[in-house]
Structure formats: C-alpha cells, structure tokens
XYZ file of C-alpha atoms in Angstrom:
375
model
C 98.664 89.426 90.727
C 96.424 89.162 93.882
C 96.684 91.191 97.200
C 98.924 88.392 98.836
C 100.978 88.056 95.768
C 101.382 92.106 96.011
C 102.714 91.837 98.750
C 105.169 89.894 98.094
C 106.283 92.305 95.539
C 107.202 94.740 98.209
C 109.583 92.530 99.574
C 107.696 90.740 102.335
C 106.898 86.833 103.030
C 103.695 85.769 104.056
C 103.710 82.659 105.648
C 100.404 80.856 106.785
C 100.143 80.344 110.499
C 98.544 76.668 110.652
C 98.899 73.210 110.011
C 96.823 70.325 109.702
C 96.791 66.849 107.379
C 93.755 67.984 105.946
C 95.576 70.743 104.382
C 98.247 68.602 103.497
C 96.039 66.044 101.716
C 93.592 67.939 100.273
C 96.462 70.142 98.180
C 95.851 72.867 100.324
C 99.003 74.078 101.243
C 100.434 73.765 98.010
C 97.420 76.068 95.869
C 98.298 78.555 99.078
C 102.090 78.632 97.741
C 101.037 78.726 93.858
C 98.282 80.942 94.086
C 99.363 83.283 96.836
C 102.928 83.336 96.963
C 103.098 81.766 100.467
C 106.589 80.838 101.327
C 106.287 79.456 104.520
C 104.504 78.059 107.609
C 104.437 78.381 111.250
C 103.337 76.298 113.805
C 102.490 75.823 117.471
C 101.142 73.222 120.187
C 97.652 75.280 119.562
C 97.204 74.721 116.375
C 98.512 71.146 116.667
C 95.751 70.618 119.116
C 93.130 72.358 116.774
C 94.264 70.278 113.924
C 94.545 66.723 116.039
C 91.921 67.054 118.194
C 89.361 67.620 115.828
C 87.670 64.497 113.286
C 89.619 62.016 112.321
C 92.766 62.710 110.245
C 95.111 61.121 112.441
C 93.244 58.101 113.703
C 94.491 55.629 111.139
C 98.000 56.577 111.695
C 97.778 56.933 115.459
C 96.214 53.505 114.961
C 99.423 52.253 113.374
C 101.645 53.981 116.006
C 99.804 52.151 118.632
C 99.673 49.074 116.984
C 103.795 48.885 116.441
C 103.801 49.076 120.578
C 103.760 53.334 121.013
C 101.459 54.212 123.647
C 102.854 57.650 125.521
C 101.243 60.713 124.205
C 104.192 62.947 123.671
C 105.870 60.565 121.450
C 102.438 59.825 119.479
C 102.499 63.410 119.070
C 105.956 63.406 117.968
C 105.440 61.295 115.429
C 102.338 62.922 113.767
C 104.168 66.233 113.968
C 106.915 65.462 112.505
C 104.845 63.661 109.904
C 103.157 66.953 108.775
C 106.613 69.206 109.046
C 108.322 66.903 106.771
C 105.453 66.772 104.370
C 105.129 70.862 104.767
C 109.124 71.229 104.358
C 108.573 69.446 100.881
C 105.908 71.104 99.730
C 108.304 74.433 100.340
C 111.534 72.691 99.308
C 111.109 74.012 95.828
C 110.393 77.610 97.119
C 114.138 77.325 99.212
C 115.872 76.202 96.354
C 114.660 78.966 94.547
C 115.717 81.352 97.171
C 118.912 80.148 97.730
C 118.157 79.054 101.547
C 116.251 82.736 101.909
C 112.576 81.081 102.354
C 110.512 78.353 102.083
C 110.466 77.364 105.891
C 108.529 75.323 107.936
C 108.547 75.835 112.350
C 108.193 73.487 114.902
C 108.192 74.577 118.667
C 109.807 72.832 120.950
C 108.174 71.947 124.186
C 106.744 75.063 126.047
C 107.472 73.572 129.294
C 111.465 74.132 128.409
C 110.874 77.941 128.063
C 113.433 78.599 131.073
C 115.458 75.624 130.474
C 118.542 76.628 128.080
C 120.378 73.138 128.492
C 116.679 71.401 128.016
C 115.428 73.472 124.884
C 119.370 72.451 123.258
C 118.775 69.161 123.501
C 115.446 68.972 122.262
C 116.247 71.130 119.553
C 119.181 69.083 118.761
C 116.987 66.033 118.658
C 114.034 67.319 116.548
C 116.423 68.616 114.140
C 118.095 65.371 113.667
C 114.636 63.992 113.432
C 113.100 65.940 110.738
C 115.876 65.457 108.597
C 114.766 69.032 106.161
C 117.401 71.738 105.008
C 114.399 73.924 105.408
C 113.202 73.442 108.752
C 113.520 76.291 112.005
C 113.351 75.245 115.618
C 110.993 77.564 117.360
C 112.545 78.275 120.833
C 110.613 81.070 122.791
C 112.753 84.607 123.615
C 113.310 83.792 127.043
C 116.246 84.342 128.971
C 117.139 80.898 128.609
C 115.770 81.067 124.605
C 118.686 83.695 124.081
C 121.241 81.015 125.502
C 119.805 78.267 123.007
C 119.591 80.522 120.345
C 123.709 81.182 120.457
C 124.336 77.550 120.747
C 121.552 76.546 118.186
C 122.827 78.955 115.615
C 126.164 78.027 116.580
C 125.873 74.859 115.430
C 124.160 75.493 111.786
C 120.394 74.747 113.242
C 117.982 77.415 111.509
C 115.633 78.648 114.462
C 112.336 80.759 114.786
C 112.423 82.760 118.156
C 109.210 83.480 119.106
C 107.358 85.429 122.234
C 108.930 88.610 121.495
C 107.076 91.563 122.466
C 109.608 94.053 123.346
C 112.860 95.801 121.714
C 114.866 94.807 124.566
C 114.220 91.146 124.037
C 114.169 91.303 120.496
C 118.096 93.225 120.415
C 118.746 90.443 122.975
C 117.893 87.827 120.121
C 119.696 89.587 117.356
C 122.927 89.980 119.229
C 122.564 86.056 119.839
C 122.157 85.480 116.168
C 125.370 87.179 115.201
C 126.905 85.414 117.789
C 126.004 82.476 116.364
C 126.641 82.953 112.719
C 130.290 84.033 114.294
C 130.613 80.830 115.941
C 129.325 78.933 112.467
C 131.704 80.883 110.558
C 134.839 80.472 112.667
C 134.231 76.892 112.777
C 133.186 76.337 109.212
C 133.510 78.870 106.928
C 130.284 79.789 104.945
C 126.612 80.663 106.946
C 124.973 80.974 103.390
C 122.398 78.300 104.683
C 121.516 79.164 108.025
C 118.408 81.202 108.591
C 116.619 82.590 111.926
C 113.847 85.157 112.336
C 112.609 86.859 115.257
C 108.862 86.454 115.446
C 107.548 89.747 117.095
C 104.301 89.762 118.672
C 101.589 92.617 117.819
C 97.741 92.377 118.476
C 98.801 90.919 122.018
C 100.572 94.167 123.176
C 97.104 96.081 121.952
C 94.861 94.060 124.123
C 97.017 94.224 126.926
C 97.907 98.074 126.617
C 94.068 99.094 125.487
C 92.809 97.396 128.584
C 95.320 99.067 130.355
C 94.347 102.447 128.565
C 91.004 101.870 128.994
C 91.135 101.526 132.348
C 92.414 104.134 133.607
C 90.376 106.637 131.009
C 86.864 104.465 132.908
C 88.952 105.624 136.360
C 88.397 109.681 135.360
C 92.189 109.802 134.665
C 92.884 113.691 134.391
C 95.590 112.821 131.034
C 92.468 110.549 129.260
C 92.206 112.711 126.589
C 95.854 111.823 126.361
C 95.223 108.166 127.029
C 92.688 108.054 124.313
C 95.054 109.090 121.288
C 96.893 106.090 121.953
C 94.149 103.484 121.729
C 95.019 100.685 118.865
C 98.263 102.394 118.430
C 101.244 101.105 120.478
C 101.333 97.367 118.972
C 102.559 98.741 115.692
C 104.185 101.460 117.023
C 106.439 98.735 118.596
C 106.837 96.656 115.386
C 108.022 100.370 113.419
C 110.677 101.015 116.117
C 112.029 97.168 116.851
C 112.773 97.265 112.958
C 114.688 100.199 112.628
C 116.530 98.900 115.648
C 116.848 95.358 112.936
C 118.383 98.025 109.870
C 120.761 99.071 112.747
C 122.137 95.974 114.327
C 122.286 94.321 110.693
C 124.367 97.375 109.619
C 127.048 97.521 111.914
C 130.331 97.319 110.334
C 130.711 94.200 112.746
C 127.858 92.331 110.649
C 129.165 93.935 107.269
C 132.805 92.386 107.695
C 130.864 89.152 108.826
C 128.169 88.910 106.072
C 130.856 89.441 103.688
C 133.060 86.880 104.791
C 130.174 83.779 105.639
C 127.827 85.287 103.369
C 125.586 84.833 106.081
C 121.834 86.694 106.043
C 120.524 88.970 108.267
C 118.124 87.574 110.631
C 114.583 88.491 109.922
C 111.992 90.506 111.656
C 108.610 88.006 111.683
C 105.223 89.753 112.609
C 103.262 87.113 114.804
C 100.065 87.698 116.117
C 98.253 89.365 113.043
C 95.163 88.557 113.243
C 93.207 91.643 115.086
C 91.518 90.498 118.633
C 89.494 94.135 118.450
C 86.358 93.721 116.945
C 86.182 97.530 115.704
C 89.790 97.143 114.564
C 90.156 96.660 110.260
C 91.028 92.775 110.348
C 93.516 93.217 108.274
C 95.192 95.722 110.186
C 97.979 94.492 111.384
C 99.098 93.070 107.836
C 98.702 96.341 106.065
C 100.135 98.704 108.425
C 103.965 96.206 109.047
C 104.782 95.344 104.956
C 107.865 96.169 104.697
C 110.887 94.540 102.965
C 112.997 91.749 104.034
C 110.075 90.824 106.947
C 108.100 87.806 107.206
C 104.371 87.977 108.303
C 103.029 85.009 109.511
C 99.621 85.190 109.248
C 96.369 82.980 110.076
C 93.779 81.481 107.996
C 91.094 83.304 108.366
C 93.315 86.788 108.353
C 95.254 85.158 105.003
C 91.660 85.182 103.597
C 90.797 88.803 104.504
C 93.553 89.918 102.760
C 93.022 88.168 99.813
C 89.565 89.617 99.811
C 90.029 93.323 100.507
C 93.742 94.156 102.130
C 96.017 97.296 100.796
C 99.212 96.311 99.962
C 101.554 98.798 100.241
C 104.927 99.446 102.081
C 104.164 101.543 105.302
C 106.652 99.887 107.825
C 108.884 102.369 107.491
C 106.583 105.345 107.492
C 106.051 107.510 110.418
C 108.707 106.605 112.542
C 108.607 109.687 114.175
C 104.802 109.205 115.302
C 105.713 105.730 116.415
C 108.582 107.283 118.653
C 106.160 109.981 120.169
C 103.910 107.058 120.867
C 106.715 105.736 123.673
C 107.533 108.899 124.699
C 104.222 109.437 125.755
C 103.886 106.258 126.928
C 107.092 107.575 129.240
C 105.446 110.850 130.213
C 102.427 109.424 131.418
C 104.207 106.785 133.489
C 102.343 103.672 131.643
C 103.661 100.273 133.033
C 104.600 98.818 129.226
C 107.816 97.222 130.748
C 105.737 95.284 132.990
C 102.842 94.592 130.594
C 105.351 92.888 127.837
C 106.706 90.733 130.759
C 103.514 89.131 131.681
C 102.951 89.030 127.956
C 105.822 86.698 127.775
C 105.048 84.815 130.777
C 101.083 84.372 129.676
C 102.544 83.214 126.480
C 104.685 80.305 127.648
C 101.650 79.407 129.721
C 99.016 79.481 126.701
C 101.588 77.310 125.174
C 101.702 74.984 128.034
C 97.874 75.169 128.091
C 97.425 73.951 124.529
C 100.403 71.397 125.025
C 98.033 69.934 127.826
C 94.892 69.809 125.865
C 96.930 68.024 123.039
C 98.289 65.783 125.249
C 95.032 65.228 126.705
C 93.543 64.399 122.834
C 96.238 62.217 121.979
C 95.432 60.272 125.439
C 91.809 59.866 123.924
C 92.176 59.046 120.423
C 94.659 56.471 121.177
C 92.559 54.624 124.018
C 89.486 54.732 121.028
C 91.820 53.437 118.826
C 91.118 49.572 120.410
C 94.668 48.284 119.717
C-alpha cells in the first residue's frame, strides 16, 4: 500500500486535479486509479487551457471539427471537452459501480462568465449534462449567490454537481442547506436520491496567501499585537477547513437529514479540499494534504502535489484534531479586528475572474489552432 493508497484507507478520496488527452492516451489516468487509488478528477477552464494550448494533442481533431463546418471557439472547445470528460467518466465508471454511485466522478465547470447568472448557469448545466451523457459526471457551478440558486434547482432535478469557490463557512452552510433542498425536491418527486452526488469544494492555500499577506503586513507596519499576528502565520487556511467540517457532521446530522437519508437513501454531500497544492515556498508541499484527511472528504489534488505525496506525505487522520486550536484561531482573528470577511469575498470575486482569465486565454488558443489548422 503506498502513501496515496493510505490514504484512502482513512476514508478519504483523492482525486487528481487535471486533465489532458495526453493523459488519456498515454494510460495515464487509468495507472493513477490502479496504482494510487484515485477515484476521481476535477477540472477547470485553466487546466483546459494548459492542456489545449500546449503541442499538439488536439490538432487532428480540431482539424476534423473544422473540417465538418465548426468554426466558433466555444463550441470547438465544447467539443474537445466533452471529448476528454466522457473518456475520463469511463475510465472511473468501474470505480462508481463499485461504490454504488459514492465515487468515481469526473467535473466540468460551466462557463465562469455565468457566476452571477442563476437562470444562465441552469441552462448550461442542463445542456452539458444532457451532452455528456455519464451517470458519473458533476456540473461544477461556482458558490455564488446565484451558484446557491442553481445548486437547488440542479440537485432538484437529479444533476450531480461540484460547487466550487468556497472559502468561507457562511457560503459553504449556504451550499449544504441548498443540497438538502434539493435531494428534498428529488425525493418528493421521485422517490430514491441513492444516485445523486454533490460536494462542496472548499478552498485552502488561497485563504493563506491572502491572510499571510494581510498578516504580514501589518507585523512590517510595527503593529503593537505582531507578536500576536505572527502565531497565526500559515495557520488560518486549515483552521477554516477543521471548523467548515464540523459545521458538515452537523448539518448532515440533523434529524431533518436523518428522516430524509433514510427515506431517499440519499448521501451526504461531501466536503472537497481544493486548492492543495502550497503557494508558500517555506510551507511542507504536502501540507495541505496531510493536515485535512479525514473521512468521508474528497481532496482534489494537483499533479505535481499528487507526486509529493506519493514520495514523502504522512497519512494519517488529523481533520478532526484540534478543533479547539482551530476555533481560537477565529477568535483571535475576532479580537484583533482582522478583515477575513472581506478577504474571502474578494477571494471569491478574484476567483470567478481567474476563471474568466483562463476562459479567455483558451478561447484565444482555440482561435489559433483552428486558423493553423488550413481547413
């Protein structure tokens, strides 16, 4: 049993945070599942612009594409992506019949320019689902206000989504309570939920660099409390990941859930660590995988981070150890009057546009490739 496998012991899916046709191809993907116990995959429009943008891959089929009379980039794009989800749902079909529906999923985003458009991210959810045509697939609708809204419907309707951009408790409770709306909408309507599946990506090394910098700053600026400010350097991110999933055991306890588990048979939505891969250069990189195993999670984790942990990671269940530090953490974040409200708002807010960003750049490659493909 290796490190990755280990974890998965404790109760915890890893899932591998990339996607390319190489991988596909090349039998990748599949030695990550047989080798390391990967169940799953994640993806975004900045690793589809990594994986697109760079060699060749997709020039013969965006040569076809073109060819049959498809010329805008967003549908080229379209097609290739959904191309490599299907192919990724099947290389994890086995894994979700094994688990009974439980794992073995494969995320695709919808646009990032519908992050405040409910009605918008629906529809496009709708459609992609209908597209890709796999039992095993999750939508990937941001935690926006609007997100929340699709989420209800989504679920509503037996569509397995992946909410993603959380960074706060308050946005993450937001998600769950639309999730067992959902599954109560499902149930009422048709009777089991033993097949739909959501999790709730929550975002970690993001809230570090933010709240370090913010740290940091003030401890430069003489701040009388920086002896104060110093202790909680590198420790907030995970501090927020301990608390948001004791507030998951609490929501997914409620005699509400109970009496509606019992009835649909319908699972609890899961807690997903995103963002795992450490941005400090003095930080472990495997930090943020060792310190948030815990079971029933998901850690979706990147390449390069999936390889450190191989090599040299701990595993051993610490999410649900010192919950009482993590609380002091906040309160002193309260005492000293830090701004961590308004930092996880522009968090969400810089995420959308990163997503836009990369959307553009993809866009951007498609445009090129296909005007080199001379059809």
């Amino acid at each position: 049993m290796n490190r990755l496998q280990a974890v998965h012991a404790l109760g915890q899916s890893i899932w591998v945070d990339f996607i390319s046709r190489e991988l596909l191809a090349s039998g990748g993907l599949r030695r990550l599942i047989e080798d390391d116990a990967v169940t799953g995959l994640t993806s975004n429009p900045a690793i589809f612009e990594k994986a697109i943008g760079a060699g060749g891959d997709y020039d013969a089929a965006l040569r076809t594409l073109v060819a049959a009379g498809t010329r805008e980039p967003a549908t080229l794009f379209e097609h290739l992506a959904i191309d490599d989800i299907r192919a990724a749902a099947d290389e994890f079909r086995k894994v979700y019949d094994q688990t009974r529906a439980a794992d073995g999923y494969v995320s695709l985003e919808v646009s990032p320019r519908l992050a405040n458009d409910a009605a918008g991210t629906i529809a496009q959810a709708r459609r992609l689902w209908a597209e890709v045509r796999r039992d095993n697939l999750m939508i990937k609708v941001p935690g926006t206000a609007a997100g929340v809204e699709a989420v209800r419907t989504l679920i509503g309707e037996g569509i397995n989504v992946n909410v993603t951009l959380l960074f706060s408790r308050e946005a993450y409770r937001a998600v769950a309570e639309a999730y067992v709306d959902g599954v109560e909408t499902w149930t009422q309507r048709n009777g089991s939920a033993a097949n739909i599946a959501s999790v709730a990506s929550f975002f970690v090394s993001r809230i570090d660099a933010a709240m370090d910098a913010e740290l940091q700053g003030r401890i430069d600026a003489g701040d009388p409390a920086s002896a104060r400010l110093q202790k909680l350097l590198g420790s907030v991110a995970i501090a927020n990941a301990r608390l948001a999933y004791q507030d998951s055991k609490a929501i997914f306890t409620t005699p509400r859930w109970q009496q509606l588990a019992q009835q649909s048979r319908a699972r609890p939505q899961r807690l997903l660590w995103a963002s795992t891969g450490t941005k400090n250069p003095a930080f472990r990189d495997t930090l943020y995988v060792e310190e948030l195993i815990g079971p029933d999670t998901v850690n979706t984790v990147p390449p390069a981070t999936l390889d450190a942990f191989r090599d040299h990671g701990e595993a051993r269940s610490r999410l649900q150890q010192a919950i009482g530090e993590a609380q002091a953490v906040f309160d002193e974040i309260d005492a000293l009057q830090l701004p961590f409200a308004s930092i996880v708002e522009r968090l969400v807010v810089d995420g959308v546009q990163l997503f836009v960003d990369a959307d553009d750049k993809l866009l951007a490659a498609v445009t090129r490739k296909r005007d080199a493909a001379g059809v």
